[in-house]
PDB file of C-alpha atoms and ligand atoms in Angstrom:
ATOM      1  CA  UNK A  13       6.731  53.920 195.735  1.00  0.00           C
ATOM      2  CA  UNK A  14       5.732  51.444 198.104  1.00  0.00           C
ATOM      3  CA  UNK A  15       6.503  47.956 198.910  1.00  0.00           C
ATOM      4  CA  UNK A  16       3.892  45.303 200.065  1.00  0.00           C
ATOM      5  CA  UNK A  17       4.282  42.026 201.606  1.00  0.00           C
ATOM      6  CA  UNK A  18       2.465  39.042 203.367  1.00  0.00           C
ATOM      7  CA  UNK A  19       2.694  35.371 204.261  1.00  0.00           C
ATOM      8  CA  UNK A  20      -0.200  33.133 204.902  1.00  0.00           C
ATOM      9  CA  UNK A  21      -1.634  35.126 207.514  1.00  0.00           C
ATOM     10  CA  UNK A  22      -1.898  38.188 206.115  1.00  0.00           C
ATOM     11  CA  UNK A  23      -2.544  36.959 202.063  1.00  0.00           C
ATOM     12  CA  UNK A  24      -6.382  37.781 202.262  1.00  0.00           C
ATOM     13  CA  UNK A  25      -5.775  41.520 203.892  1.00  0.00           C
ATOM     14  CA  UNK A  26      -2.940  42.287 201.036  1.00  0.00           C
ATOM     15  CA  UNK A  27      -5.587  41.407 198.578  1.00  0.00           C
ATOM     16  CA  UNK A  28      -7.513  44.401 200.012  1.00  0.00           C
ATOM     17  CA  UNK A  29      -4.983  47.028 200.869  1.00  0.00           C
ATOM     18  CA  UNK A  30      -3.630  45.779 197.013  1.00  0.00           C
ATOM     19  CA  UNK A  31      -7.537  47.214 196.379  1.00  0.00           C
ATOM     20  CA  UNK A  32      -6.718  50.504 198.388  1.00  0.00           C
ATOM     21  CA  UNK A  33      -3.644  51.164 196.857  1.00  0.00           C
ATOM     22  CA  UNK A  34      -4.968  50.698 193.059  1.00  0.00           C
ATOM     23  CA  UNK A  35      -7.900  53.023 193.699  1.00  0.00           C
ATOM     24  CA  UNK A  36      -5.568  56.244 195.202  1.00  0.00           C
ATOM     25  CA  UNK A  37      -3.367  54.936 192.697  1.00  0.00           C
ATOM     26  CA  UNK A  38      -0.759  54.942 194.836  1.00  0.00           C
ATOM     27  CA  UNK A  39       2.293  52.920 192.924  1.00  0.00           C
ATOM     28  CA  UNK A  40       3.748  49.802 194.864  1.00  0.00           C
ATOM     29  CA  UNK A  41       5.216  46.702 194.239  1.00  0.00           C
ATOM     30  CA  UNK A  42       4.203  43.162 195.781  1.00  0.00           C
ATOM     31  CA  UNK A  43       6.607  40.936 196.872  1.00  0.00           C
ATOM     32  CA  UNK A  44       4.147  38.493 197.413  1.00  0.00           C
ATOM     33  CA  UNK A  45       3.477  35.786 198.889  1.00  0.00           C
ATOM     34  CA  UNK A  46       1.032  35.398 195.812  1.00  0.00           C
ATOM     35  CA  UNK A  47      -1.485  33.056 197.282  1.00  0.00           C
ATOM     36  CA  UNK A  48      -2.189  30.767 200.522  1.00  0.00           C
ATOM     37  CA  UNK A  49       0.859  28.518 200.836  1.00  0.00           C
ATOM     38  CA  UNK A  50       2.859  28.525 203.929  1.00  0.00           C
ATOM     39  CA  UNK A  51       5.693  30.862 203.315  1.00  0.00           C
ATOM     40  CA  UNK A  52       8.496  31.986 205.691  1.00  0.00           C
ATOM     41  CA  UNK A  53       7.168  35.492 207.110  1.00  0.00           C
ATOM     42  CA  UNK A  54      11.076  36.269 207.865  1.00  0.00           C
ATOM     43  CA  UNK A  55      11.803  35.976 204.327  1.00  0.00           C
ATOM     44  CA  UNK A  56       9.172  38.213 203.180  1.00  0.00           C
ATOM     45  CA  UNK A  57       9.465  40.752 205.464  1.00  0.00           C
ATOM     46  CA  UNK A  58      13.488  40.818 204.463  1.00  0.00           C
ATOM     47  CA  UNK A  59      12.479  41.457 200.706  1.00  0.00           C
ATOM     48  CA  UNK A  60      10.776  44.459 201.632  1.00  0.00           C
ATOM     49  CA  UNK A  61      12.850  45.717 204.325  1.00  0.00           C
ATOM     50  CA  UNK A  62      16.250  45.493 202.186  1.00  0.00           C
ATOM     51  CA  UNK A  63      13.846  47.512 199.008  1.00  0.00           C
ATOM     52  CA  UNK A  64      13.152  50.312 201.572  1.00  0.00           C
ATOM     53  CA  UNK A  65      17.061  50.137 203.383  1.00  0.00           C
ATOM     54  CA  UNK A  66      18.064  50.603 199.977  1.00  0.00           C
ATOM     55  CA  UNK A  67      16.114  54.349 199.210  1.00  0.00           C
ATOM     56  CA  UNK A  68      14.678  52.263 196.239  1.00  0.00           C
ATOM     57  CA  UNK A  69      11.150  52.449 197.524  1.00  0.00           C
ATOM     58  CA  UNK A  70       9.597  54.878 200.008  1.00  0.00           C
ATOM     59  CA  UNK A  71       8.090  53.031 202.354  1.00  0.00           C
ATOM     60  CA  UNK A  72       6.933  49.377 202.890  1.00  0.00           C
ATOM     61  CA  UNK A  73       3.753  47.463 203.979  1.00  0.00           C
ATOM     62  CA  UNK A  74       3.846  43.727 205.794  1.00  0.00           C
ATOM     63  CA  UNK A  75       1.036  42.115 207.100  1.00  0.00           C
ATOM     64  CA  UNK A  76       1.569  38.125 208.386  1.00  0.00           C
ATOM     65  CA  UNK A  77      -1.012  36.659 210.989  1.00  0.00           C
ATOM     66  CA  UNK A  78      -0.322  38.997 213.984  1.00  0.00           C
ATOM     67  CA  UNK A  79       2.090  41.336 212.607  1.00  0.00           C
ATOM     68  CA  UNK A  80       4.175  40.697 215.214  1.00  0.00           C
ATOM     69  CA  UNK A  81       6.741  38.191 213.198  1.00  0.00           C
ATOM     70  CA  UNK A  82       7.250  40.379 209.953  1.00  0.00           C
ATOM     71  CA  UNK A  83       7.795  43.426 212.446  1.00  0.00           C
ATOM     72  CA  UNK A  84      10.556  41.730 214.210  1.00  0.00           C
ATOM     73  CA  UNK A  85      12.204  40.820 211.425  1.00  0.00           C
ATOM     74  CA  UNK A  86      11.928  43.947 209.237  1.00  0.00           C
ATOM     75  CA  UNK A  87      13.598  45.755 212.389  1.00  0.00           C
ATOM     76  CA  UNK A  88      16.467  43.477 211.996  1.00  0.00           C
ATOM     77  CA  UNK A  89      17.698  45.389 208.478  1.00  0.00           C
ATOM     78  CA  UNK A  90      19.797  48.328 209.245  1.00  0.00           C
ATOM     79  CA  UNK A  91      17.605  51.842 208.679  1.00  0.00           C
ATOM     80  CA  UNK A  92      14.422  50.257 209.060  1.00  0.00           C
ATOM     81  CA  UNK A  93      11.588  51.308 211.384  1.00  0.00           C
ATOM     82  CA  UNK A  94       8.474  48.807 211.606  1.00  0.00           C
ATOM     83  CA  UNK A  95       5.761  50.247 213.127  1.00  0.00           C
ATOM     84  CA  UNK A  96       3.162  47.430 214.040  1.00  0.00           C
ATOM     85  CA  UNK A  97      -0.084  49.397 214.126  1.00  0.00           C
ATOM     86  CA  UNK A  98      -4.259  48.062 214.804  1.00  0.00           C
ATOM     87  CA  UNK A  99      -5.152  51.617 215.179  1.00  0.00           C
ATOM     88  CA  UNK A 100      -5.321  55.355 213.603  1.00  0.00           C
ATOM     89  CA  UNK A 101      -3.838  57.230 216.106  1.00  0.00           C
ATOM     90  CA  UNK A 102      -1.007  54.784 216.531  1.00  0.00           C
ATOM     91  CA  UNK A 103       0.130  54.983 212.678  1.00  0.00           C
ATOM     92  CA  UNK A 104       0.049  58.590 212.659  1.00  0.00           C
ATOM     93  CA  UNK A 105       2.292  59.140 215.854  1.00  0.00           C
ATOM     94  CA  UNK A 106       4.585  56.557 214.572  1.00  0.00           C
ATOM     95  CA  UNK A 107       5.271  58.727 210.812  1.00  0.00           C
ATOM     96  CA  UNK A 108       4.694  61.956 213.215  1.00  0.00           C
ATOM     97  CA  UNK A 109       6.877  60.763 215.713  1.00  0.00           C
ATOM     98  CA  UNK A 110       9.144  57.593 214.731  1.00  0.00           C
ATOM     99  CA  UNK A 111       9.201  57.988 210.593  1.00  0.00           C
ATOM    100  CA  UNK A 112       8.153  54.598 210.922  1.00  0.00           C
ATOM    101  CA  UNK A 113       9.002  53.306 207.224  1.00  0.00           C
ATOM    102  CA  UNK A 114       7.710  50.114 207.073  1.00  0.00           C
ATOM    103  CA  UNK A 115       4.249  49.480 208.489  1.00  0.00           C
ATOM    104  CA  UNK A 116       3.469  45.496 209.969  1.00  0.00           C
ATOM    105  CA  UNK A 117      -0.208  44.898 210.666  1.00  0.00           C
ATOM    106  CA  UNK A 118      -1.870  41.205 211.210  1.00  0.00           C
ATOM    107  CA  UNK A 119      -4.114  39.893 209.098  1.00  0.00           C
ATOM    108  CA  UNK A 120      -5.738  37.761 212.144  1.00  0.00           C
ATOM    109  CA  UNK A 121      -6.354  40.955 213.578  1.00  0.00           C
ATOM    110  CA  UNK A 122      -7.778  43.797 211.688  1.00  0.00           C
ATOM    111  CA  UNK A 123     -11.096  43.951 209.554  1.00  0.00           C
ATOM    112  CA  UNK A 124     -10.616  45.260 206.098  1.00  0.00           C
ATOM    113  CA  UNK A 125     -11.883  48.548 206.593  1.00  0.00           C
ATOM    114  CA  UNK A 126      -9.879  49.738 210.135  1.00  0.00           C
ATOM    115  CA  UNK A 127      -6.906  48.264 208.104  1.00  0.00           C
ATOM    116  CA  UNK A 128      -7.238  50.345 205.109  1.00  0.00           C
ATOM    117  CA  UNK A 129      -7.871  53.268 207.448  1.00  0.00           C
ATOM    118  CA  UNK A 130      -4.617  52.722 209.421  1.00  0.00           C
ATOM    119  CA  UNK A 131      -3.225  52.193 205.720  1.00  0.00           C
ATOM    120  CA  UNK A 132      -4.092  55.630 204.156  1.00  0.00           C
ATOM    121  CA  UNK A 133      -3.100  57.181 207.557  1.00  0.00           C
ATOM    122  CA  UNK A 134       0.149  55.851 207.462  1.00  0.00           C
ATOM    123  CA  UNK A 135       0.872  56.628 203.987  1.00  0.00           C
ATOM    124  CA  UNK A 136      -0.582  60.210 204.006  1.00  0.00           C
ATOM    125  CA  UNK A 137       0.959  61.218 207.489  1.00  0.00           C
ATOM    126  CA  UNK A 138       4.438  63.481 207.286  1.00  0.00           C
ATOM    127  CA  UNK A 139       6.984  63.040 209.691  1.00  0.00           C
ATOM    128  CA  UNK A 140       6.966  66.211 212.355  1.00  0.00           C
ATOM    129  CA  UNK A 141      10.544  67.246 211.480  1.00  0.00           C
ATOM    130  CA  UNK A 142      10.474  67.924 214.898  1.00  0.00           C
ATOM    131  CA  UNK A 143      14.129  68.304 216.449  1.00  0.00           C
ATOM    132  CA  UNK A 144      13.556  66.513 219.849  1.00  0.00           C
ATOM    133  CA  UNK A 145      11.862  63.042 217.615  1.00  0.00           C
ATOM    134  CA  UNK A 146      14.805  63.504 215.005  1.00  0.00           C
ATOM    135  CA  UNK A 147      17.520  63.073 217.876  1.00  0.00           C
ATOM    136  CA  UNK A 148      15.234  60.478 218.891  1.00  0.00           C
ATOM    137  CA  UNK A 149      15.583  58.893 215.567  1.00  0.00           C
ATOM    138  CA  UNK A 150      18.979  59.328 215.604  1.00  0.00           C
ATOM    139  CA  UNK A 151      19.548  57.620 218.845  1.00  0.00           C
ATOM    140  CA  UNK A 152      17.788  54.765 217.805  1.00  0.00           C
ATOM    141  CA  UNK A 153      20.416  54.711 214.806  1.00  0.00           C
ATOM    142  CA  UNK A 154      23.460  54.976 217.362  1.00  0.00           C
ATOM    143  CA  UNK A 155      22.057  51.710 219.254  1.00  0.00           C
ATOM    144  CA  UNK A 156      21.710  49.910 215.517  1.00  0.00           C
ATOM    145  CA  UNK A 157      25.258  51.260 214.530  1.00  0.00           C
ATOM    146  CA  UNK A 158      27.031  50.338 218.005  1.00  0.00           C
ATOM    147  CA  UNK A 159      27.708  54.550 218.320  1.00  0.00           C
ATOM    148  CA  UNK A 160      25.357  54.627 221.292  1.00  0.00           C
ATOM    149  CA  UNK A 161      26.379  56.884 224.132  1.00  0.00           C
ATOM    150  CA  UNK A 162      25.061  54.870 227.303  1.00  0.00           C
ATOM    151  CA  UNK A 163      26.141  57.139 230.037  1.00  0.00           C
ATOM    152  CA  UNK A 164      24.053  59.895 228.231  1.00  0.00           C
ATOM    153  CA  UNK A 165      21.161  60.961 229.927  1.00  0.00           C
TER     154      UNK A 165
HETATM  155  C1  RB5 B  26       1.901  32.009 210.545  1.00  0.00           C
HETATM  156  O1  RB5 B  26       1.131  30.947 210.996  1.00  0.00           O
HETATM  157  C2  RB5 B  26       2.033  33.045 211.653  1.00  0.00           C
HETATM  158  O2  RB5 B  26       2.918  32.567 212.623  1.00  0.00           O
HETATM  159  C3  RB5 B  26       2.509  34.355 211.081  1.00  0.00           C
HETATM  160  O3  RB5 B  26       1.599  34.794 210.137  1.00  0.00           O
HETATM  161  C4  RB5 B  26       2.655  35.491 212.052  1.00  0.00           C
HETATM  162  O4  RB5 B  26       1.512  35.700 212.800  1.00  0.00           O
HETATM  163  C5  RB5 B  26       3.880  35.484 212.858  1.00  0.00           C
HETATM  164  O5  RB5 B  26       4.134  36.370 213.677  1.00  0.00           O
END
């Protein structure tokens, strides 16, 4: 299950990744915003970063003007990894690589059909399982828990 959110900036593009997700039939839940009003992107993107922290949904989608504001608050929530992607190879390193689970793209960036491309990457790319990205992974979670070894290396 996926969740989806926007503000202002990234409305129109949810409307068509909304369109994307319907036709794979790929189940999600929007978090809104539900229309064009000026919304608070942090408060968005904290809905559907706590609904993927929690295991309740898969993976999450944000898209605000840039995507730079909903990423950097999404990777703010403890066992989140925004990816902020505008191309193909970029969202399938980042699930290959990072198990990026939320991904942030900006609505003021991307035409509909790159963004739906990058979309159905992301969702349909595995992580590697790799070992050498998992302690990767995991050292990223030693810097968010305060565990981090610094004189490793
Ligand atoms: C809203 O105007 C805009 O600041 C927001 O959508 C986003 O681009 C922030 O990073």
């Amino acid at each position: 299950m996926t969740a989806i959110g926007c503000d202002q900036g990234g409305f129109a593009l949810k409307q068509e990744i909304l369109k994307y997700l319907e036709q794979e039939k790929i189940p999600y839940k929007d978090f809104g915003s539900y229309d064009t009003a000026s919304v608070d992107y942090p408060l968005i993107a904290e809905k559907v970063a706590r609904a993927v922290a929690s295991g309740e949904y898969e993976n999450g989608i944000l898209i605000c003007g840039t995507g730079i504001g909903v990423s950097i608050a999404a990777n703010k929530i403890k066992g989140i990894r925004a990816a902020l992607c505008s191309d193909c190879f970029s969202a399938e390193a980042t699930r290959q690589h990072n198990n990026a689970n939320i991904l942030c793209m900006g609505g003021r960036v991307l035409g509909t059909g790159l963004a739906v491309k990058i979309t159905d990457t992301f969702l349909k790319t595995p992580f590697s399982g790799v070992d050498r990205h998992q302690r990767r992974i995991d050292e990223i979670s030693a810097l968010e828990n305060g565990t981090a070894d610094n004189q490793r290396q």
